[in-house]
CSV table of N, CA and C in Angstrom, one decimal:
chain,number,residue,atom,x,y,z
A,873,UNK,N,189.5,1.4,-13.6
A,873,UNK,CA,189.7,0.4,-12.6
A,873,UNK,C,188.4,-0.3,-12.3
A,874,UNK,N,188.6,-1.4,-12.3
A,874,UNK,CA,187.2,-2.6,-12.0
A,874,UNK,C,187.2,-2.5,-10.5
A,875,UNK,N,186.5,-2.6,-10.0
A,875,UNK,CA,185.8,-3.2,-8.4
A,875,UNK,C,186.1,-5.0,-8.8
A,876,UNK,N,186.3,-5.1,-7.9
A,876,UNK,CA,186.0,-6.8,-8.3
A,876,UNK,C,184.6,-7.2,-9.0
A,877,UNK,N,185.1,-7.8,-9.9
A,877,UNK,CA,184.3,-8.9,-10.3
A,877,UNK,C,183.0,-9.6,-10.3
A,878,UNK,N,183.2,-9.7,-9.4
A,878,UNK,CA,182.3,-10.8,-8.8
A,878,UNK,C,181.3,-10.1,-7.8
A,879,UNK,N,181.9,-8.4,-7.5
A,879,UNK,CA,180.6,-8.1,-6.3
A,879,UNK,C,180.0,-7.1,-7.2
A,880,UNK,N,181.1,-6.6,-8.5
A,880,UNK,CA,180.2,-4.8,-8.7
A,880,UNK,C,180.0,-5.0,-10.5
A,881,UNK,N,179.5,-4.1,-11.2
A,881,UNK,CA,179.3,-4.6,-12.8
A,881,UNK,C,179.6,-3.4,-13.1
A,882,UNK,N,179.7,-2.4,-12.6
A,882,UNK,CA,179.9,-1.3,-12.8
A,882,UNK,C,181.9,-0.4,-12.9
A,883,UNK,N,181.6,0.2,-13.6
A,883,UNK,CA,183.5,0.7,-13.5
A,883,UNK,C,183.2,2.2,-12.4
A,884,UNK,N,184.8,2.4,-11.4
A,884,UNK,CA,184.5,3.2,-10.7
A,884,UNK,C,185.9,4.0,-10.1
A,885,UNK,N,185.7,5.2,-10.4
A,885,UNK,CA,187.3,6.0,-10.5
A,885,UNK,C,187.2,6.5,-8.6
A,886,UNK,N,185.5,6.1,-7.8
A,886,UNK,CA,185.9,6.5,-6.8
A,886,UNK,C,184.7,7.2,-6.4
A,887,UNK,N,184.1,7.9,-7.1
A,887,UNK,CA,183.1,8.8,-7.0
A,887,UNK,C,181.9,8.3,-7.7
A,888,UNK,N,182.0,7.8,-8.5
A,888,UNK,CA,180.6,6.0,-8.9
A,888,UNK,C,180.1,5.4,-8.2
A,889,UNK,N,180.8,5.4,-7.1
A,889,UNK,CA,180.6,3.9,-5.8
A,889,UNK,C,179.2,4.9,-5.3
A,890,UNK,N,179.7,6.1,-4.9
A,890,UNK,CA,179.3,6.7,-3.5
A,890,UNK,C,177.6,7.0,-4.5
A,891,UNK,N,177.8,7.5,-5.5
A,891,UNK,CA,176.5,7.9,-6.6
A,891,UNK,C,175.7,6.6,-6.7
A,892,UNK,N,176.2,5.7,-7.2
A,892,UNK,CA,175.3,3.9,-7.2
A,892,UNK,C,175.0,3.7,-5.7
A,893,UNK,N,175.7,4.1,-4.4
A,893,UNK,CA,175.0,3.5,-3.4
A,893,UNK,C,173.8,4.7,-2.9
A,894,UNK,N,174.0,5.7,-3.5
A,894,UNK,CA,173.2,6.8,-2.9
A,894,UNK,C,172.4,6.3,-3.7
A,895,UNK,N,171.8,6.4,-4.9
A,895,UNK,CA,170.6,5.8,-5.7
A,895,UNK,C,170.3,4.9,-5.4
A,896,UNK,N,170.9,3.5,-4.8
A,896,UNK,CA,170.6,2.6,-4.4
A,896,UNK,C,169.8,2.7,-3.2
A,897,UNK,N,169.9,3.6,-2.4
A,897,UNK,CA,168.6,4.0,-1.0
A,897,UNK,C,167.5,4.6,-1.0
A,898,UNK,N,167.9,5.4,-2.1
A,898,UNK,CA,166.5,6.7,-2.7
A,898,UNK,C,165.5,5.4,-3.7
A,899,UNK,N,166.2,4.8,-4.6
A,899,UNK,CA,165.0,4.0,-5.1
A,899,UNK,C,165.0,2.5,-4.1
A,900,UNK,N,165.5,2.3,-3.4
A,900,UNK,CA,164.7,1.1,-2.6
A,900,UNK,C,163.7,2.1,-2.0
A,901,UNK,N,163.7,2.8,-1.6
A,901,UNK,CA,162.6,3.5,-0.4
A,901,UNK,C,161.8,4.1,-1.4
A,902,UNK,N,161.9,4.1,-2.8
A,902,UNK,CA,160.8,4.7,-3.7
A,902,UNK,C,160.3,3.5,-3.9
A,903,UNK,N,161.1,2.6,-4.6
A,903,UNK,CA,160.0,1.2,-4.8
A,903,UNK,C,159.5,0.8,-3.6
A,904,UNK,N,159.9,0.9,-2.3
A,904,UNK,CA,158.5,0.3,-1.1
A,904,UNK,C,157.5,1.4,-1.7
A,905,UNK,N,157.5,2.6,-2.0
A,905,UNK,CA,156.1,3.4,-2.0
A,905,UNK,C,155.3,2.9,-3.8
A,906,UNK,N,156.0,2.5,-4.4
A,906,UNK,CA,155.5,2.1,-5.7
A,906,UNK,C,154.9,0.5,-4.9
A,907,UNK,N,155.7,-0.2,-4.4
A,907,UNK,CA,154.8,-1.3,-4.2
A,907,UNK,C,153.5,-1.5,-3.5
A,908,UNK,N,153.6,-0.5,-2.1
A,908,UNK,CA,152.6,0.0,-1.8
A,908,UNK,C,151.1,0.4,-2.2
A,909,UNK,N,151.9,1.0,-3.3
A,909,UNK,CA,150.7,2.0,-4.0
A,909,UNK,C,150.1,0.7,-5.2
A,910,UNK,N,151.0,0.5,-5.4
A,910,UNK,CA,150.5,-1.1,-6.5
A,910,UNK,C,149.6,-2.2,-5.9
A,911,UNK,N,150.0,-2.2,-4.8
A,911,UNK,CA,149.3,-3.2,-3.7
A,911,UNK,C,147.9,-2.7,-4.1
A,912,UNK,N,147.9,-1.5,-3.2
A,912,UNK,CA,146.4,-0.9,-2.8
A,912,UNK,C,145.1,-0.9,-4.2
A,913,UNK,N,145.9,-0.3,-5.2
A,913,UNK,CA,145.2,-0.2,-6.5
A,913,UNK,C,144.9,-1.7,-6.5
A,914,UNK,N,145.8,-2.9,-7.2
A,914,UNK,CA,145.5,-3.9,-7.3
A,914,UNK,C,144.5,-4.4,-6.3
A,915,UNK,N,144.3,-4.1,-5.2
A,915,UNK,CA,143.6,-4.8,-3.7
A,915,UNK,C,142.1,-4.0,-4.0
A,916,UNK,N,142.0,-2.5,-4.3
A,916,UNK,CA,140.8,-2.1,-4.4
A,916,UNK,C,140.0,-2.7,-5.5
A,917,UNK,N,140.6,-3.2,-6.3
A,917,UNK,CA,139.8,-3.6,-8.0
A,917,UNK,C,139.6,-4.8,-7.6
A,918,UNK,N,140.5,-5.7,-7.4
A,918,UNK,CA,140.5,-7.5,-7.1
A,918,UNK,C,139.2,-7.2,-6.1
A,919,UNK,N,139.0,-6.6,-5.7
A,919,UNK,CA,138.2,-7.0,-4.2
A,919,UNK,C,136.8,-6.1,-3.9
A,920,UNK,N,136.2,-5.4,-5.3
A,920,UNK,CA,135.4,-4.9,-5.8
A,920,UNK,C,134.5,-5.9,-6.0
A,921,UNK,N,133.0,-5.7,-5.8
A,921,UNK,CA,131.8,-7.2,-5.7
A,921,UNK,C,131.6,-7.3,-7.2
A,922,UNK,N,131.3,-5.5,-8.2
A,922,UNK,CA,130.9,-5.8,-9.4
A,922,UNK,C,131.5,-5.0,-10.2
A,923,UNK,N,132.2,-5.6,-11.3
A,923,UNK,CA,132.9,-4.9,-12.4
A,923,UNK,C,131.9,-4.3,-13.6
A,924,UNK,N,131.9,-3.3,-13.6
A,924,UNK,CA,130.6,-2.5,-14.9
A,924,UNK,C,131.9,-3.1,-16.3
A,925,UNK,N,133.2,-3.3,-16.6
A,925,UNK,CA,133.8,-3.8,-17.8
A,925,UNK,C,134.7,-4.0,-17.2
A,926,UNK,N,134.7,-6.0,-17.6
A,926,UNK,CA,135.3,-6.6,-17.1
A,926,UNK,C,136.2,-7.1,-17.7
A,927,UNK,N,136.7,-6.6,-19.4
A,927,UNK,CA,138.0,-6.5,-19.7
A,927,UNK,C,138.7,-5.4,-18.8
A,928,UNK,N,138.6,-4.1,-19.0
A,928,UNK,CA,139.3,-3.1,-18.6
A,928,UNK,C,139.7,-3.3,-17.0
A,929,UNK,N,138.9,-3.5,-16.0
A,929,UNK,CA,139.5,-4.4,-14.6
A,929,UNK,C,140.0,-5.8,-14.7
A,930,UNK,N,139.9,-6.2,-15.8
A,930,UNK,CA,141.1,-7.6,-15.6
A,930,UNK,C,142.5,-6.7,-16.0
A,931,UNK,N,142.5,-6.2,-17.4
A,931,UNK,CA,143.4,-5.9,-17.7
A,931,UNK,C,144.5,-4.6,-16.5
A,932,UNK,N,143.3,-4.2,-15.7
A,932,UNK,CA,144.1,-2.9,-14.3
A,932,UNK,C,144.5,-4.1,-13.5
A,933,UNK,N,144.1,-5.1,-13.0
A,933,UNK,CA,144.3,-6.2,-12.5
A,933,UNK,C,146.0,-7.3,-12.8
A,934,UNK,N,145.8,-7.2,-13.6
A,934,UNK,CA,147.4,-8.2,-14.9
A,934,UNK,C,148.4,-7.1,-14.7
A,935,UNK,N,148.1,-5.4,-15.2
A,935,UNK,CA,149.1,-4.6,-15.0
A,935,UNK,C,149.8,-4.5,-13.6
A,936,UNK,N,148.7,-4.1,-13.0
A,936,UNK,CA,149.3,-3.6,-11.8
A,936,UNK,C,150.2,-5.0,-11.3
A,937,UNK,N,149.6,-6.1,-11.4
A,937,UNK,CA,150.0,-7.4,-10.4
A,937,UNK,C,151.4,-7.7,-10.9
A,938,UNK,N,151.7,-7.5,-12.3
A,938,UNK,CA,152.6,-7.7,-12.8
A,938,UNK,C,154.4,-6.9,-12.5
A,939,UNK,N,153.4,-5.1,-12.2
A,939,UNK,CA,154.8,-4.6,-12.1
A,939,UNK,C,154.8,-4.1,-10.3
A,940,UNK,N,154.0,-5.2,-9.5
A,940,UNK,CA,154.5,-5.3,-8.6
A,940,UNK,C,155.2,-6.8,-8.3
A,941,UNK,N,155.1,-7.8,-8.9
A,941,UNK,CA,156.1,-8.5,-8.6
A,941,UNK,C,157.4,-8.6,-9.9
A,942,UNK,N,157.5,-7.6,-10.8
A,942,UNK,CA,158.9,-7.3,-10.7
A,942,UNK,C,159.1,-6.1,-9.8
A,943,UNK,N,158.9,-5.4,-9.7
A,943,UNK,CA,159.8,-4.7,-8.2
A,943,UNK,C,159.7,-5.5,-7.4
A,944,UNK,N,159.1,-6.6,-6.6
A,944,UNK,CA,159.5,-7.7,-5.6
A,944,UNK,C,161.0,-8.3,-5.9
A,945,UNK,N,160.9,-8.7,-7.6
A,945,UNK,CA,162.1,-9.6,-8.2
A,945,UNK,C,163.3,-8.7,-7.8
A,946,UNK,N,163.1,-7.0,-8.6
A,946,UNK,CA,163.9,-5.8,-8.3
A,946,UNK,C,164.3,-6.0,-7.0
A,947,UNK,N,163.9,-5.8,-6.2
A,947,UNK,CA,164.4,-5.5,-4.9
A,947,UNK,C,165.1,-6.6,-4.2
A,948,UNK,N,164.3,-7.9,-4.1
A,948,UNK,CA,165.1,-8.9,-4.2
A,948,UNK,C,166.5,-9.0,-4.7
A,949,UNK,N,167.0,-8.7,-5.3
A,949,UNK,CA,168.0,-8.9,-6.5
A,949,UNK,C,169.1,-7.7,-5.9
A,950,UNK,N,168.6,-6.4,-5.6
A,950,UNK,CA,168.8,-5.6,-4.3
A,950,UNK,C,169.7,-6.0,-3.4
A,951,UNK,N,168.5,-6.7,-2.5
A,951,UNK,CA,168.8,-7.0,-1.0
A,951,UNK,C,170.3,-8.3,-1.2
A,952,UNK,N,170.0,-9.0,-2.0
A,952,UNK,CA,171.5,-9.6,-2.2
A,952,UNK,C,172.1,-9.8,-3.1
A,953,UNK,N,171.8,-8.5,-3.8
A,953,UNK,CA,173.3,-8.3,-4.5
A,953,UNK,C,173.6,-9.2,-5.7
A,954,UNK,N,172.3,-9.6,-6.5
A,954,UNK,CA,172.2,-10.8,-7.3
A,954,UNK,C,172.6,-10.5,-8.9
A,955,UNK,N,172.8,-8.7,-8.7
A,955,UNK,CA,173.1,-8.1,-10.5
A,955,UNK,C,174.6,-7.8,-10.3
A,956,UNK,N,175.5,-8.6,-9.2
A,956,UNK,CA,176.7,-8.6,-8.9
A,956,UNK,C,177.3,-9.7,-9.9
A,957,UNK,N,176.0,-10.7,-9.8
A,957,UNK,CA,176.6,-12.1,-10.1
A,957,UNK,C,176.3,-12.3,-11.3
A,958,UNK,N,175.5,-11.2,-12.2
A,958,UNK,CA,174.7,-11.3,-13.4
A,958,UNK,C,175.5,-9.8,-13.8
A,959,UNK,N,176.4,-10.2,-14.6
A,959,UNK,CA,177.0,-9.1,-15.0
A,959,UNK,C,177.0,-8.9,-16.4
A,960,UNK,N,176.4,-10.1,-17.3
A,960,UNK,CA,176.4,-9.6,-18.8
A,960,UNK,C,175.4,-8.7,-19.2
A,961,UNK,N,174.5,-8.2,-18.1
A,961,UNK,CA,173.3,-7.7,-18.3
A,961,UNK,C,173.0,-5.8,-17.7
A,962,UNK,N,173.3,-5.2,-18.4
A,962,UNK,CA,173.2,-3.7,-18.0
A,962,UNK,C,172.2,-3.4,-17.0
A,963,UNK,N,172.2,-3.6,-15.7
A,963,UNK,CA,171.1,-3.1,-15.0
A,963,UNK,C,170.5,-1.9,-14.7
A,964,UNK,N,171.4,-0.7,-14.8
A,964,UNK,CA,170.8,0.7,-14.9
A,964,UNK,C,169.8,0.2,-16.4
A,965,UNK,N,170.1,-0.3,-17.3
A,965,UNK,CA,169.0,0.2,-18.4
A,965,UNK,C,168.2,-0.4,-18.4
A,966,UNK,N,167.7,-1.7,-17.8
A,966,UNK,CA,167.1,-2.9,-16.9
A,966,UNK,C,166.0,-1.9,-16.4
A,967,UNK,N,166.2,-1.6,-15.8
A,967,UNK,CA,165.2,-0.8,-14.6
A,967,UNK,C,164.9,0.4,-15.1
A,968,UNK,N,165.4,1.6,-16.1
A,968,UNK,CA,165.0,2.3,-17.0
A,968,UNK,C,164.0,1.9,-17.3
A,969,UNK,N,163.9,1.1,-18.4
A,969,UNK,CA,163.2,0.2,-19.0
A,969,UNK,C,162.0,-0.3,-18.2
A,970,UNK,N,162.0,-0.8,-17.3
A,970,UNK,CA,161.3,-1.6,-16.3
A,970,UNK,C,160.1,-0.3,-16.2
A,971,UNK,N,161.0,0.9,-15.5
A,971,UNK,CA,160.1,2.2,-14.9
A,971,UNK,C,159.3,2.5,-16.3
A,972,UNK,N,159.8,2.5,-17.8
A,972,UNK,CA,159.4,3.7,-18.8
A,972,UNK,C,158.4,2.8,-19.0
A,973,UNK,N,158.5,1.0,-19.3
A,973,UNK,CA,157.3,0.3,-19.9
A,973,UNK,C,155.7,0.8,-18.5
A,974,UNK,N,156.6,0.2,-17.6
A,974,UNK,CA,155.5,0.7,-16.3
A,974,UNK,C,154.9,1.7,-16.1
A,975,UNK,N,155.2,3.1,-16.1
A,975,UNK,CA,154.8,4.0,-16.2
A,975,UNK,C,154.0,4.5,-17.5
A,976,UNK,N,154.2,3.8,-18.3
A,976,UNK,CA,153.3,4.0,-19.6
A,976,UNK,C,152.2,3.0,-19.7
A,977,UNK,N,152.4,1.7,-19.2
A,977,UNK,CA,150.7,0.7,-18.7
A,977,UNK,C,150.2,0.9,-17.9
A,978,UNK,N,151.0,0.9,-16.6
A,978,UNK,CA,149.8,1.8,-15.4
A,978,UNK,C,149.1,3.0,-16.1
A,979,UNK,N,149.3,4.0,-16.5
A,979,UNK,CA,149.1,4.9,-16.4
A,979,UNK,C,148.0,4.9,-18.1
A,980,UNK,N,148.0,3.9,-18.6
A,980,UNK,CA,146.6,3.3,-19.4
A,980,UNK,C,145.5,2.8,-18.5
A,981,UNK,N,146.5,1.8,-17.9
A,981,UNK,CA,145.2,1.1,-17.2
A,981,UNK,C,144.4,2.2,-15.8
A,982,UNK,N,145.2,2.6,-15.6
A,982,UNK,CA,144.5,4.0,-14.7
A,982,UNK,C,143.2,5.1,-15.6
A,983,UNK,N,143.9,5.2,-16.7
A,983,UNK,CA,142.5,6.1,-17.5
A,983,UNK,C,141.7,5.3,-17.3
A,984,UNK,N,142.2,4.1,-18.3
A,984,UNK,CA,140.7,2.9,-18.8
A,984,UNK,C,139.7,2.6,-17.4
A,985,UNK,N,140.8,2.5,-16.3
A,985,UNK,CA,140.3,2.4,-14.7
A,985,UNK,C,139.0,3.4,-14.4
A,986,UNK,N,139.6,4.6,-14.8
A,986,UNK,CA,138.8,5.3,-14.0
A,986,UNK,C,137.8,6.2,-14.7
A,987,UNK,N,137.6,5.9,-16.2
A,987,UNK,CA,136.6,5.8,-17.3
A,987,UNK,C,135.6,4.8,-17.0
A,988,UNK,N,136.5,3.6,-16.9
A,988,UNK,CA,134.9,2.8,-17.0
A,988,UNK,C,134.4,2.3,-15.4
A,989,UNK,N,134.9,3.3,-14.4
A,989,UNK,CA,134.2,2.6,-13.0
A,989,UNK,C,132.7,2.7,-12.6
A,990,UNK,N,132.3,3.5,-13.7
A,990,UNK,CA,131.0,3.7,-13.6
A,990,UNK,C,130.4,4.2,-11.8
A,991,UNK,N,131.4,5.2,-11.5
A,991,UNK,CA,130.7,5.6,-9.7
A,991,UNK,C,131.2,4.5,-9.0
A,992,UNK,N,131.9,3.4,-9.4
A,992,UNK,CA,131.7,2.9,-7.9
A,992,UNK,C,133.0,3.2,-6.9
A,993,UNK,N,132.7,3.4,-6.1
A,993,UNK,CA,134.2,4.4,-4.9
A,993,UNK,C,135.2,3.6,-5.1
A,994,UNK,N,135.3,2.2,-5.0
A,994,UNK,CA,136.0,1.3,-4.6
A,994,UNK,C,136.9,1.2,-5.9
A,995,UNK,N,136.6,1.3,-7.3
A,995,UNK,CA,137.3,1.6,-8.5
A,995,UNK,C,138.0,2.3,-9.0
A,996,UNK,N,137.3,3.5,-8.2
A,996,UNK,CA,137.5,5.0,-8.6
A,996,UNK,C,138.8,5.4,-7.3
A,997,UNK,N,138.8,4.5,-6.0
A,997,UNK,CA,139.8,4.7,-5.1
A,997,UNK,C,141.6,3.7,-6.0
A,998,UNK,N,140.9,2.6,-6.8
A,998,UNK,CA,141.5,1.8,-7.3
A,998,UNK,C,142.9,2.2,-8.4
A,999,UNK,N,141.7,3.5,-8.9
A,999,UNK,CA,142.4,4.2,-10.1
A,999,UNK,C,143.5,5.4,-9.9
A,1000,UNK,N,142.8,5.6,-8.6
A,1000,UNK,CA,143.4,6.8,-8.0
A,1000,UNK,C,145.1,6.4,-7.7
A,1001,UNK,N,144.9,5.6,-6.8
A,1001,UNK,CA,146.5,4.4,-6.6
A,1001,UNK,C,146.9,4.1,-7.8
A,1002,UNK,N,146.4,3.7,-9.2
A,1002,UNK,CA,147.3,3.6,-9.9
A,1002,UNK,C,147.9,4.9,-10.3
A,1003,UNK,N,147.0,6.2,-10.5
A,1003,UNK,CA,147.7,7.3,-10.9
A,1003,UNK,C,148.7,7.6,-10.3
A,1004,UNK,N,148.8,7.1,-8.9
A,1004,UNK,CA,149.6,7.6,-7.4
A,1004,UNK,C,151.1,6.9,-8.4
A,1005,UNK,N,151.1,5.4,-8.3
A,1005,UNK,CA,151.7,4.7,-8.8
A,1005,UNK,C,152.5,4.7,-10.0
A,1006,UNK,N,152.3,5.6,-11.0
A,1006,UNK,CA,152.4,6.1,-12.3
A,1006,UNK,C,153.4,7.2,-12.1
A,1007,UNK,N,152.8,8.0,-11.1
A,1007,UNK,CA,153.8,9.3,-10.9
A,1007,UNK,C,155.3,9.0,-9.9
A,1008,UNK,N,155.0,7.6,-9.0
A,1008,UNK,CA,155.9,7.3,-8.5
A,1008,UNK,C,157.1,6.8,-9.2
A,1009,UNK,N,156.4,5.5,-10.3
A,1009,UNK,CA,156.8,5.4,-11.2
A,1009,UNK,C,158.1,6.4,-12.2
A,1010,UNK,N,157.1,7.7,-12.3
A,1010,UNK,CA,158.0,8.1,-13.6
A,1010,UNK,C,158.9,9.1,-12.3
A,1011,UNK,N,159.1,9.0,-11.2
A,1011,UNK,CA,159.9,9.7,-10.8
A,1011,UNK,C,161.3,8.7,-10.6
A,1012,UNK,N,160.6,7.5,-10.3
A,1012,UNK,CA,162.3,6.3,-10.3
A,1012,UNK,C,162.7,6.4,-12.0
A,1013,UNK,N,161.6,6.7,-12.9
A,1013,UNK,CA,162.2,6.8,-14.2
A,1013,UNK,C,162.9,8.2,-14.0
A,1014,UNK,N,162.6,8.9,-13.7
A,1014,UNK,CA,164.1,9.8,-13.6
A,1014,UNK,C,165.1,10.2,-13.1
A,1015,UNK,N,164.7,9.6,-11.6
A,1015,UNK,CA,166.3,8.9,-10.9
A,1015,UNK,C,167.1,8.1,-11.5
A,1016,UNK,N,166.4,6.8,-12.6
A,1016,UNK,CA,167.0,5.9,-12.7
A,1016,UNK,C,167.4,6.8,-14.7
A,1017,UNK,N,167.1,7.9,-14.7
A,1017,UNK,CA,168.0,8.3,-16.2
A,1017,UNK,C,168.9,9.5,-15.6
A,1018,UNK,N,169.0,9.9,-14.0
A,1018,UNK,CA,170.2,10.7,-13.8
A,1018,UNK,C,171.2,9.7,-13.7
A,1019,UNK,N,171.2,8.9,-12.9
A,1019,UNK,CA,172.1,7.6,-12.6
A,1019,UNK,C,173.0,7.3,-13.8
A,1020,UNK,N,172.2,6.9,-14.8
A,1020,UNK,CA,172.6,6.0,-15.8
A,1020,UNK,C,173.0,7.0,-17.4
A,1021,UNK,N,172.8,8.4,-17.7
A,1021,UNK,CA,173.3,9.0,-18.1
A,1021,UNK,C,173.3,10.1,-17.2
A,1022,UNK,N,173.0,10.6,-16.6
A,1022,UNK,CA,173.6,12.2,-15.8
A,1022,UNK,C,175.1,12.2,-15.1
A,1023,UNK,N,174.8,10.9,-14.9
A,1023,UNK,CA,176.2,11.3,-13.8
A,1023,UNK,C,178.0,11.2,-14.6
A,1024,UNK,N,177.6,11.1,-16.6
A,1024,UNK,CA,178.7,11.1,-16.5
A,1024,UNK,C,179.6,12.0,-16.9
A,1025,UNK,N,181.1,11.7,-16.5
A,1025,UNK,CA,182.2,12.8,-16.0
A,1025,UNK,C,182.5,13.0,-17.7
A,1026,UNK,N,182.8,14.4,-18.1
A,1026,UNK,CA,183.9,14.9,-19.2
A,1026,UNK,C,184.9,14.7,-19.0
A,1027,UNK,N,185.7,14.5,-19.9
A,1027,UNK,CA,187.3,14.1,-19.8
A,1027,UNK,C,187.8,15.7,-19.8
A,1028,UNK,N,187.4,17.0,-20.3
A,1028,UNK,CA,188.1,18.2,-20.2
A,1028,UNK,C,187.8,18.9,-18.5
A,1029,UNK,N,189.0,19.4,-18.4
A,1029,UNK,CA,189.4,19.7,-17.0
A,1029,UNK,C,189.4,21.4,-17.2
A,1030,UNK,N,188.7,22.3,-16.2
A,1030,UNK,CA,188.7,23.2,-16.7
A,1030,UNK,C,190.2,24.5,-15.8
């Protein structure tokens, strides 16, 4: 049985609904702490006086900024309900995806981060946030692979 249309993209016997809106609260309230933590990293490095390698802090700079404004887009898209209206497009594997690429470039740019800060606090606080960020990261990556394969039902009844 379909949900309408036009609000849900999802199929649901009843017990789908209640699972999609429960993950829907656990990861908005995880992405505020991934944006957070993205913020802070990005904010410590941008705002450091002197870069000892200034490829590896542009490139912690591009990552981080980048997968904090898709979780802005994410959440956005959230708050009203905008993957209601975009339905050709699998959004559980959307956001899989989103977390697995994310959690695998933060979590570069975090070594390379905190390899080449050469002592300075402000870098080394920078890198720390991305680690933070990494781990918050791969934890919505595995909310978002219970969701999207755990929860589903066998057809044998026992």
């Amino acid at each position: 049985m379909r949900v309408r249309d036009h609000e849900a993209w999802f199929l649901t016997d009843g017990t789908d609904l209640h699972i999609i809106d429960q993950w829907t609260n656990r990861e908005l309230f995880n992405t505020e702490q991934n944006k957070v933590a993205l913020l802070v990293a990005f904010l410590c490095v941008h705002c450091a006086r002197a870069w000892p390698d200034w490829p590896a802090f542009r490139y912690f700079e591009v990552v981080t900024l980048w997968f904090l404004f898709a979780f802005l887009i994410f959440f956005l898209m959230h708050m009203f309900r905008l993957q209601a209206k975009i339905a050709c497009i699998n959004w559980p594997l959307m956001e899989f995806l989103h977390y697995a690429v994310g959690s695998i470039l933060v979590l570069i740019a975090s070594i390379v981060g905190s390899v080449k800060s050469g002592g300075i606090s402000v870098l080394v606080a920078g890198s720390v946030f991305g680690f933070i960020a990494t781990f918050l990261m791969a934890v919505s990556l595995w909310t978002s692979y219970k969701v999207s394969c755990g929860s589903q039902q066998t057809g044998a009844s026992v």
